[in-house]
Each structure stands twice: as structure tokens, then as C-alpha cells.
mmCIF file of C-alpha atoms in Angstrom:
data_model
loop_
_atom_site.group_PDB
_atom_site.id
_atom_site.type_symbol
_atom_site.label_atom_id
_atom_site.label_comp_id
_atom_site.label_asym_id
_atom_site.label_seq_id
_atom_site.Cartn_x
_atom_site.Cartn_y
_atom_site.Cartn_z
ATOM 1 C CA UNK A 1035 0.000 0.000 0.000
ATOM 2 C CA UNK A 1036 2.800 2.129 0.505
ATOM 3 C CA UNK A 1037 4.488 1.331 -2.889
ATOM 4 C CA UNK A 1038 1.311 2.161 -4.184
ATOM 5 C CA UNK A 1039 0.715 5.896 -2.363
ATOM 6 C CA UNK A 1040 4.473 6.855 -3.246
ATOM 7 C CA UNK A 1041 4.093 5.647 -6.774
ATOM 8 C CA UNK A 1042 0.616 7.758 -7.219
ATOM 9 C CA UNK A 1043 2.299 10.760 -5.148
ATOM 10 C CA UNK A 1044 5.080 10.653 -7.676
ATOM 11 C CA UNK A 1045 2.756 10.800 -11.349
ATOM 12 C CA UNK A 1046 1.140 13.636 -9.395
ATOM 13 C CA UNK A 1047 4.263 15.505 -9.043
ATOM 14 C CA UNK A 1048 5.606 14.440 -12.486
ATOM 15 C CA UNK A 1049 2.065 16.221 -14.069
ATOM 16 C CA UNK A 1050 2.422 18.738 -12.531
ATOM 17 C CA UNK A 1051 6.453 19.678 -13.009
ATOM 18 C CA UNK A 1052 5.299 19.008 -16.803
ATOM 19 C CA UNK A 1053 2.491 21.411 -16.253
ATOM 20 C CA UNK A 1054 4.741 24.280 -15.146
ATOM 21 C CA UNK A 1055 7.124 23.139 -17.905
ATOM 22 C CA UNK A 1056 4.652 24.270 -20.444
ATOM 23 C CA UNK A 1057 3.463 27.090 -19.033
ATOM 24 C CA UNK A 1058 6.952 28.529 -18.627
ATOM 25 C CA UNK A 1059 7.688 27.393 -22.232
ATOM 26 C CA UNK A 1060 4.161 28.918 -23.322
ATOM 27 C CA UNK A 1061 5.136 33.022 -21.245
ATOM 28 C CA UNK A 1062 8.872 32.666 -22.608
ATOM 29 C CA UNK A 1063 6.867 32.559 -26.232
ATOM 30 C CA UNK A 1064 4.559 34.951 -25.543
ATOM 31 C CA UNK A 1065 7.315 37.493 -23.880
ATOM 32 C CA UNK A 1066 9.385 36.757 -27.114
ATOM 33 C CA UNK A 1067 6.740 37.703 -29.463
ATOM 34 C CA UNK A 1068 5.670 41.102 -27.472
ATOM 35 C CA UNK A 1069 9.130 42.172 -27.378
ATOM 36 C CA UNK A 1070 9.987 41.558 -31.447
ATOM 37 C CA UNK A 1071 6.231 43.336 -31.264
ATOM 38 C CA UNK A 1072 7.741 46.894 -29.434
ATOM 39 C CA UNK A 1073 11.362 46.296 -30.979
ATOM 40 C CA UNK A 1074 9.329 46.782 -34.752
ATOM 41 C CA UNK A 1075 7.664 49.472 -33.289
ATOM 42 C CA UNK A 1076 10.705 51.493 -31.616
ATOM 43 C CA UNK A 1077 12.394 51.079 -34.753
ATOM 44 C CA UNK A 1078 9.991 52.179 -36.654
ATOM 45 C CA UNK A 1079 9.585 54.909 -34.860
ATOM 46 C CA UNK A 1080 13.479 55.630 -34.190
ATOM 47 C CA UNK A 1081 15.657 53.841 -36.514
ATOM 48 C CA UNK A 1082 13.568 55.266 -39.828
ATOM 49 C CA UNK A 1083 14.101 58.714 -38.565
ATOM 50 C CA UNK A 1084 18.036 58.027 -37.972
ATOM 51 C CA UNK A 1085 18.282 56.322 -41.579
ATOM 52 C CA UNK A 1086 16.879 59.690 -43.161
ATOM 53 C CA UNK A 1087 19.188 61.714 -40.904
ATOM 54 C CA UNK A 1088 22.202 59.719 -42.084
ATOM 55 C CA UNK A 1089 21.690 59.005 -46.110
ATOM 56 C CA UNK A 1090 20.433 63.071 -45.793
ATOM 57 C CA UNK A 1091 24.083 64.183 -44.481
ATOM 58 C CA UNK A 1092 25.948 61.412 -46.548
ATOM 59 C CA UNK A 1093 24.556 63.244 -49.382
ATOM 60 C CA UNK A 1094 24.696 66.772 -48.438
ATOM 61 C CA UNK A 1095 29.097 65.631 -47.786
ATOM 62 C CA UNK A 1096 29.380 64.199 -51.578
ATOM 63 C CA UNK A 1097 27.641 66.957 -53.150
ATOM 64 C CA UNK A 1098 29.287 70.159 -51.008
ATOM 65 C CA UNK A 1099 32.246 70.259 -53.448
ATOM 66 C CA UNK A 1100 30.733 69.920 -56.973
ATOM 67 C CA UNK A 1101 28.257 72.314 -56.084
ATOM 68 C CA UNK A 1102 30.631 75.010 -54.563
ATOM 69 C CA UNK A 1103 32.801 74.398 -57.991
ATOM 70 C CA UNK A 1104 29.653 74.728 -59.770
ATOM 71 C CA UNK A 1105 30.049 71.497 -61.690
ATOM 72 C CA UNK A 1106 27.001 70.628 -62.994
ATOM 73 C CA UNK A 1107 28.147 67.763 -65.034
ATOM 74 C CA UNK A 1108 29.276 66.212 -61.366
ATOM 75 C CA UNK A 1109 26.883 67.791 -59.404
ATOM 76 C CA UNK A 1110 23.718 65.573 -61.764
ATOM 77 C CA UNK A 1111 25.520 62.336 -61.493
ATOM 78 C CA UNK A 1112 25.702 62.559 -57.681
ATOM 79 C CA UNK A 1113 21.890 63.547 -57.195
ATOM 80 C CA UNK A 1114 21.365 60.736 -59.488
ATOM 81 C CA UNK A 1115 23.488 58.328 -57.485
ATOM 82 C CA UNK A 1116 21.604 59.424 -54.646
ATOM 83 C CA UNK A 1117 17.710 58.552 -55.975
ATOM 84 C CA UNK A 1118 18.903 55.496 -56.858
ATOM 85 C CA UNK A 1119 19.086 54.819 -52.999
ATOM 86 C CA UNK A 1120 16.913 51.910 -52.185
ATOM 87 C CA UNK A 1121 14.552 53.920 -49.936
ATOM 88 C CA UNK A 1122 15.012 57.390 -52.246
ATOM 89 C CA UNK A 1123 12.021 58.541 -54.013
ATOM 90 C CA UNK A 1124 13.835 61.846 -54.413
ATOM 91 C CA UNK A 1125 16.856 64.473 -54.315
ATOM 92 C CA UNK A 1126 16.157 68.086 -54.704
ATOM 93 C CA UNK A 1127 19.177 70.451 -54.209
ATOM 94 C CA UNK A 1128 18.369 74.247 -53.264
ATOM 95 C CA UNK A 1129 20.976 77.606 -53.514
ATOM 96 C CA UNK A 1130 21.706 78.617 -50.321
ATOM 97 C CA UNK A 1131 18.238 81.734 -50.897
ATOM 98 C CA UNK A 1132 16.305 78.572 -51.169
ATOM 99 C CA UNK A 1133 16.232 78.518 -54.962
ATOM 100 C CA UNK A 1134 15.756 74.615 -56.746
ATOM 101 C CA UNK A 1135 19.449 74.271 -58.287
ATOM 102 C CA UNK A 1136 19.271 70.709 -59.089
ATOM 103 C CA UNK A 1137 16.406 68.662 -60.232
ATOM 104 C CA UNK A 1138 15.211 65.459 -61.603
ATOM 105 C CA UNK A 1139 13.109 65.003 -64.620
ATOM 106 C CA UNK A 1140 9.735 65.274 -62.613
ATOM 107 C CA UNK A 1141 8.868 67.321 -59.575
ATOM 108 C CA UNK A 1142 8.065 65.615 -56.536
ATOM 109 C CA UNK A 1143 5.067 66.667 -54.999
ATOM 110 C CA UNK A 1144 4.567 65.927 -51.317
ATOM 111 C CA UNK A 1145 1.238 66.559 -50.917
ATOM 112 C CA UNK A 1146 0.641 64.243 -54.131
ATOM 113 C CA UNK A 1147 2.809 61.862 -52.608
ATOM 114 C CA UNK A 1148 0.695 61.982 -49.671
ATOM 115 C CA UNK A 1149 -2.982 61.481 -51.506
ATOM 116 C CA UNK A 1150 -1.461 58.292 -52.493
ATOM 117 C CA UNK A 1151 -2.604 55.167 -50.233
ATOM 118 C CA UNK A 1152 0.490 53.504 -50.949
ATOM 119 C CA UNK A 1153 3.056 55.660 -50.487
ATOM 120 C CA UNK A 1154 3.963 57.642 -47.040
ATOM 121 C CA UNK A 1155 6.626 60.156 -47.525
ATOM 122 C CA UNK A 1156 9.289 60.872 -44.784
ATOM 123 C CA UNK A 1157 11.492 64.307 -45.882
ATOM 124 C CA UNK A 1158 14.564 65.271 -44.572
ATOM 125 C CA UNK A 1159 16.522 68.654 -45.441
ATOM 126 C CA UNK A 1160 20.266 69.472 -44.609
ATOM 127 C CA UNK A 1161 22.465 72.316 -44.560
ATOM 128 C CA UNK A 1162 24.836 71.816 -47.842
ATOM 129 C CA UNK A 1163 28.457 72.725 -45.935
ATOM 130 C CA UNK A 1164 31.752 73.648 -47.567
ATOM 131 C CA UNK A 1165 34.400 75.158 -46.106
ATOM 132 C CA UNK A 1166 32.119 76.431 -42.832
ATOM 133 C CA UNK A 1167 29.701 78.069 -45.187
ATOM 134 C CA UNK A 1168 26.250 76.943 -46.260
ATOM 135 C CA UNK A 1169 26.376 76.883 -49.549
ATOM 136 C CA UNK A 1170 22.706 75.093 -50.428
ATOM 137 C CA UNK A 1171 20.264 72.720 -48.945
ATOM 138 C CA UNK A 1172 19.229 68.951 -49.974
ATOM 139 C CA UNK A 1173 16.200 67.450 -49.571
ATOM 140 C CA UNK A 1174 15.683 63.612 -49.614
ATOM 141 C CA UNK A 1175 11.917 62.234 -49.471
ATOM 142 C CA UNK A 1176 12.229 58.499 -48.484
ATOM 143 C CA UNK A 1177 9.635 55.584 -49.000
ATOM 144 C CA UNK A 1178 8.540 54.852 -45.462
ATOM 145 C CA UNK A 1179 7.039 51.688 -46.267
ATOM 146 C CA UNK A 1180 9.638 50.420 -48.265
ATOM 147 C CA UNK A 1181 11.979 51.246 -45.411
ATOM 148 C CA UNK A 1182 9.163 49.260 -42.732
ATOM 149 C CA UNK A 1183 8.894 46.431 -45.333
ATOM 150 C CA UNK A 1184 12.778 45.677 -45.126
ATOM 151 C CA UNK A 1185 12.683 45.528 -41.591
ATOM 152 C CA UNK A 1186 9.046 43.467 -41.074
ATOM 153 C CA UNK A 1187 10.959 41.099 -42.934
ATOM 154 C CA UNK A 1188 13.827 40.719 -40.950
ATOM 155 C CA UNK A 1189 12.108 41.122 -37.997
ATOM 156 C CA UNK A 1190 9.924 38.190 -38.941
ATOM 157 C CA UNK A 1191 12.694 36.087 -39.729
ATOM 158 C CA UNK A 1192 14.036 36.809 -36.354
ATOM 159 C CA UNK A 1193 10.716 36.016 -34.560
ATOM 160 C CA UNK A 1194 10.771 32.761 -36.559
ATOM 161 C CA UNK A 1195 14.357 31.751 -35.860
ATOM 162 C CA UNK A 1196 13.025 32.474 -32.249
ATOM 163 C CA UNK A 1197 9.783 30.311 -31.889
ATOM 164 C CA UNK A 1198 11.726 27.362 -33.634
ATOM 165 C CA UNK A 1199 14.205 27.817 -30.827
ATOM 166 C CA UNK A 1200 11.466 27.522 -28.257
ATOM 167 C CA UNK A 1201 9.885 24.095 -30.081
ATOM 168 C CA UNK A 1202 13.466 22.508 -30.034
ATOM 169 C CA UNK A 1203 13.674 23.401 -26.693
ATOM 170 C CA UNK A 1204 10.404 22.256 -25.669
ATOM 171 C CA UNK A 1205 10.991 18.895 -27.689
ATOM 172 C CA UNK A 1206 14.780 18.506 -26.265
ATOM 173 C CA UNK A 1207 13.056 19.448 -22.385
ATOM 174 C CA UNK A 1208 11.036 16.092 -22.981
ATOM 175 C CA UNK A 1209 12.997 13.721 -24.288
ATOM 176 C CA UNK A 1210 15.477 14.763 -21.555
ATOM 177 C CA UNK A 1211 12.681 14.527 -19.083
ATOM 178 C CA UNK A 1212 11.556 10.873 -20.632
ATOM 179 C CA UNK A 1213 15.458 10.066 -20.840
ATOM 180 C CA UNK A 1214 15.429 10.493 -16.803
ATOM 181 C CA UNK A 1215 12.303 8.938 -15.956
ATOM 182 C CA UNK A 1216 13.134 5.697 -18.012
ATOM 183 C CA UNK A 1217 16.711 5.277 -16.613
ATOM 184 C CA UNK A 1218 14.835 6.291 -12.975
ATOM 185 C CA UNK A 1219 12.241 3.506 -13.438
ATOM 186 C CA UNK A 1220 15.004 0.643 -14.904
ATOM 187 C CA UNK A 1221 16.798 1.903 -11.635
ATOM 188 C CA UNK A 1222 14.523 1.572 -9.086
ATOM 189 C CA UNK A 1223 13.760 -2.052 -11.339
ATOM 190 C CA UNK A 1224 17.280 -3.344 -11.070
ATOM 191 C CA UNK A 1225 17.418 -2.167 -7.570
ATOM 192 C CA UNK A 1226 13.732 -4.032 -6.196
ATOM 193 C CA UNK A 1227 15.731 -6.986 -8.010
ATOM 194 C CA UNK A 1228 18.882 -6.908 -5.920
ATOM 195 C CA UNK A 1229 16.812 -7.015 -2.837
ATOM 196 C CA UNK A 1230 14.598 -9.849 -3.333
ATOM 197 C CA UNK A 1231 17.730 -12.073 -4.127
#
């Protein structure tokens, strides 16, 4: 009768260890996915602004020279380096009155820009400096949804990497778990064995 109680009070406490098991596997998902959830968002947020800020300087540097030399021929084959940025819709360079110097084919309209449903502008302007004087402005308009697209897809790559983690585990956690119990059970066999001989 004994046997018996300690063998019941034993699958009892093996339920429930496998019980907390998967709940603490099941909040360790749930935490994962909430924080790839507010990482997206800070970044969105954050980084985007930070990417403008950066390719907007990077390109008011490369063109500061060509357009205090006033070389055109230079000063077109940097703007068009610059829309060919992956996030670029457009490059407009301004004198340093606020006059357009340099322009693409067509004129980027933000407000059109903004009527569209699929496209949701993010502008930047910097000072154009050479030698400690402002010589001109740029002005980049980026695709924010082609920049949130790039990361949504790495973030979901990362979220995926991370669940897959979290079944491995959970798989590895029971055959480890099954591992012990059979070698427990073959044990506590061999061992009821030595003592009835």
C-alpha cells in the first residue's frame, strides 16, 4: 500500500512539473513575441528617422564640393546616385536663398505623394556645408514603407528563428525529461531486483 501511495504521489508531481514546464515554455513565447512586437515598433519609430538623418548628411558631404565648384556635369551624377538609394524617391538640391538648383526630370510633390494610399513620404533637409559656409540645402523624401517592409521582414525572420528555438527546446526538455524517468524507473527495477535475491 505504501508502494502504491508513493508511486501515485510521484505521477502527481511528475504532471504537474510538466504542467509548469509548459506554461513557462508557453510566457517565454509569448514574452518573445511582445518584445519583437515593441522592438518593430521602436524602430519604426526611431531607426527610420536616424536612416533619413544619415543618407540626408551622406549626401549633403558628396555633393558640397561639386556644387561650390559649380560642376554641374558632377553635381547631376551625384543627385542621381543618390535617388537610386533603395529607400530614395527623391533628391532636390536648393541655392543657399532657397532657390531649386538641381532637379530630376519630374517634380516631386509631397502633398501628391501623400494622396497616395500607398506611399507615405518621410522628408529630410540638410544644410549643404563647404568650407564652414552653407552653400545650399538637400532634400531627400524616403519611402517609409519600403523602409518598414525591409525591416518586417527581418524582424519576422528573427521572430521565426526564435519560436523554432522555443519548439526545439520544448521537444529537447522532454525527451530529456523521458530520458530520466526511463533510466529512474530501470533503476529503481534493477534495484527491487537486488533485494529480493
Amino acid at each position: 500500500m505504501k508502494k502504491h501511495d508513493s508511486t501515485h504521489n510521484y505521477l502527481i508531481f511528475k504532471r504537474i512539473s510538466s504542467l509548469i514546464l509548459l506554461i513557462l515554455c508557453v510566457f517565454i513565447a509569448l514574452n518573445l513575441y511582445f518584445m519583437h512586437t515593441q522592438n518593430a515598433a521602436k524602430w519604426y519609430k526611431v531607426e527610420s528617422e536616424q536612416l533619413g538623418r544619415s543618407l540626408t548628411l551622406q549626401a549633403a558631404k558628396m555633393v558640397a564640393a561639386p556644387l561650390a565648384k559649380n560642376d554641374e556635369e558632377l553635381l547631376a551624377h551625384y543627385v542621381t546616385v543618390v535617388n537610386q538609394g533603395m529607400f530614395v524617391k527623391g533628391a532636390v538640391l536648393f541655392d543657399e536663398s532657397g532657390v531649386r538648383y538641381a532637379q530630376q526630370e519630374e517634380r516631386l510633390s509631397i502633398v501628391e505623394m501623400m494622396k497616395q494610399s500607398d506611399v507615405e513620404p518621410l522628408v529630410f533637409v540638410e544644410d549643404i556645408i563647404f568650407d564652414g559656409i552653407t552653400i545650399g540645402y538637400i532634400k531627400l523624401i524616403l519611402d517609409k514603407q519600403a523602409i518598414t517592409a525591409h525591416h518586417k521582414a527581418f524582424n519576422q525572420n528573427q521572430l521565426s528563428q526564435s519560436i523554432l528555438m522555443i519548439v526545439l527546446s520544448i521537444i529537447t526538455a522532454a525527451l530529456a525529461t523521458r530520458l530520466f524517468y526511463k533510466v529512474r524507473d530501470s533503476y529503481q527495477l534493477t534495484d527491487g531486483e537486488d533485494t529480493l535475491t
